[in-house]
């Protein structure tokens, strides 16, 4: 009986020590932040926004925009310029392949929603896409008025135009398909860039094109649902020790704010661990179902204390001042 009590006492001490180790090894309380502010990632540059309520995957969001508060259209050179002026550290944009071997910067799979064109975006040449009015379909009042109609002619940029206009800035490219061949084509373009330029780029998208990009351009930061799972599932199992799985190195993580707090060491310790593994952490709003961002000062207040990773936003013009370093 006495031996059993000694065993229970020893086990209790071990358990308390183990719990203490878990807490302090994954706590951010002892880490110095030096007042560092989060970084900002501007989704599609400076874009017109729309309500998320009732949104579906095939919805034409240009037909349901909020009353415009600025003159910029997503995925354009002017919208990127405005986003960087507002304080964006990184600008995200979408790419679509063209029939003449280039990549257009445009979100939609088809042209009818936003433009005066028809058909799949990728079934046109860049020259044909340049003739379109990309502001043609935007309306905030159910089609009574179209405030951007006529203003977007020639504004769809080619990928090489972005490189030429912003040689020093950082970008996140979104591949809109799950076509491995698209990853091969994009790899051919990105591998020709100087290594120091690729250091300021990242690409995310479907599992197949991202796998090809990782194979062909191994020094490029990439992310897909598959790479996220390969990193986070083992991290949940062993991250309490401070170990960062190899799959978490040199990638990017987009973490919904409702899921991120369950990760060992979140926020500060987790972000630091990933930074040491050359991985970028991006916090998105909500549950991650859609591209929800921290889009107003009230949303910024929800950011975890001591968080110093990247913040996804659709309104860099509104939250930029709150994230100034």
XYZ file of N, CA, C and O in Angstrom, residues 1 10 21 43 45 51 64 123 135 148 182 191 194 201 207 216 244 264 272 307:
80
model
N 0.831 -1.212 0.000
C 0.000 0.000 0.000
C 0.860 1.254 0.000
O 0.610 2.219 -0.688
N 4.615 9.934 -7.066
C 5.596 10.142 -8.128
C 4.925 10.433 -9.460
O 5.376 11.292 -10.226
N 5.776 21.580 -18.490
C 6.591 21.602 -19.701
C 5.750 21.980 -20.916
O 6.149 22.821 -21.740
N -5.622 40.940 -50.423
C -6.256 39.995 -51.336
C -6.729 40.717 -52.593
O -7.557 41.623 -52.543
N -5.248 42.864 -54.323
C -4.908 44.287 -54.341
C -5.981 45.094 -53.645
O -6.498 44.709 -52.602
N -20.963 41.374 -50.001
C -21.390 40.639 -48.802
C -21.163 39.145 -48.970
O -21.372 38.584 -50.047
N -22.984 41.921 -57.095
C -23.494 42.142 -55.741
C -22.511 42.945 -54.894
O -22.415 42.760 -53.690
N -9.139 30.304 -72.801
C -9.301 29.971 -74.214
C -9.103 31.183 -75.110
O -9.509 31.194 -76.273
N -14.365 46.120 -66.148
C -15.296 46.734 -65.208
C -16.736 46.680 -65.672
O -17.632 47.238 -65.019
N -18.549 51.091 -63.127
C -17.202 50.911 -63.681
C -17.218 50.551 -65.163
O -16.160 50.316 -65.747
N -0.621 23.233 -65.893
C -0.557 24.666 -65.609
C 0.602 24.973 -64.657
O 1.280 25.994 -64.797
N 10.944 29.928 -62.931
C 12.322 29.448 -62.818
C 13.295 30.335 -63.587
O 14.501 30.333 -63.293
N 15.347 35.712 -61.551
C 16.481 35.614 -60.630
C 16.032 35.058 -59.285
O 14.899 35.274 -58.846
N 8.303 35.869 -53.798
C 7.086 35.319 -54.395
C 6.645 34.061 -53.649
O 7.442 33.362 -53.041
N -3.753 21.018 -55.694
C -2.688 20.092 -55.318
C -1.765 19.749 -56.492
O -0.540 19.701 -56.332
N 9.645 21.371 -59.728
C 10.444 22.049 -60.747
C 11.139 23.314 -60.236
O 12.158 23.722 -60.794
N 9.310 20.941 -35.368
C 8.571 21.349 -36.559
C 8.820 20.313 -37.652
O 9.965 20.152 -38.104
N -0.257 24.132 -31.380
C 0.706 24.281 -30.297
C 1.493 25.569 -30.446
O 2.096 25.834 -31.475
N 6.931 32.038 -34.576
C 8.396 32.030 -34.527
C 8.957 30.699 -35.012
O 9.953 30.658 -35.748
N 0.313 38.452 -31.882
C 0.411 37.826 -33.200
C 1.243 38.714 -34.119
O 0.983 39.913 -34.243
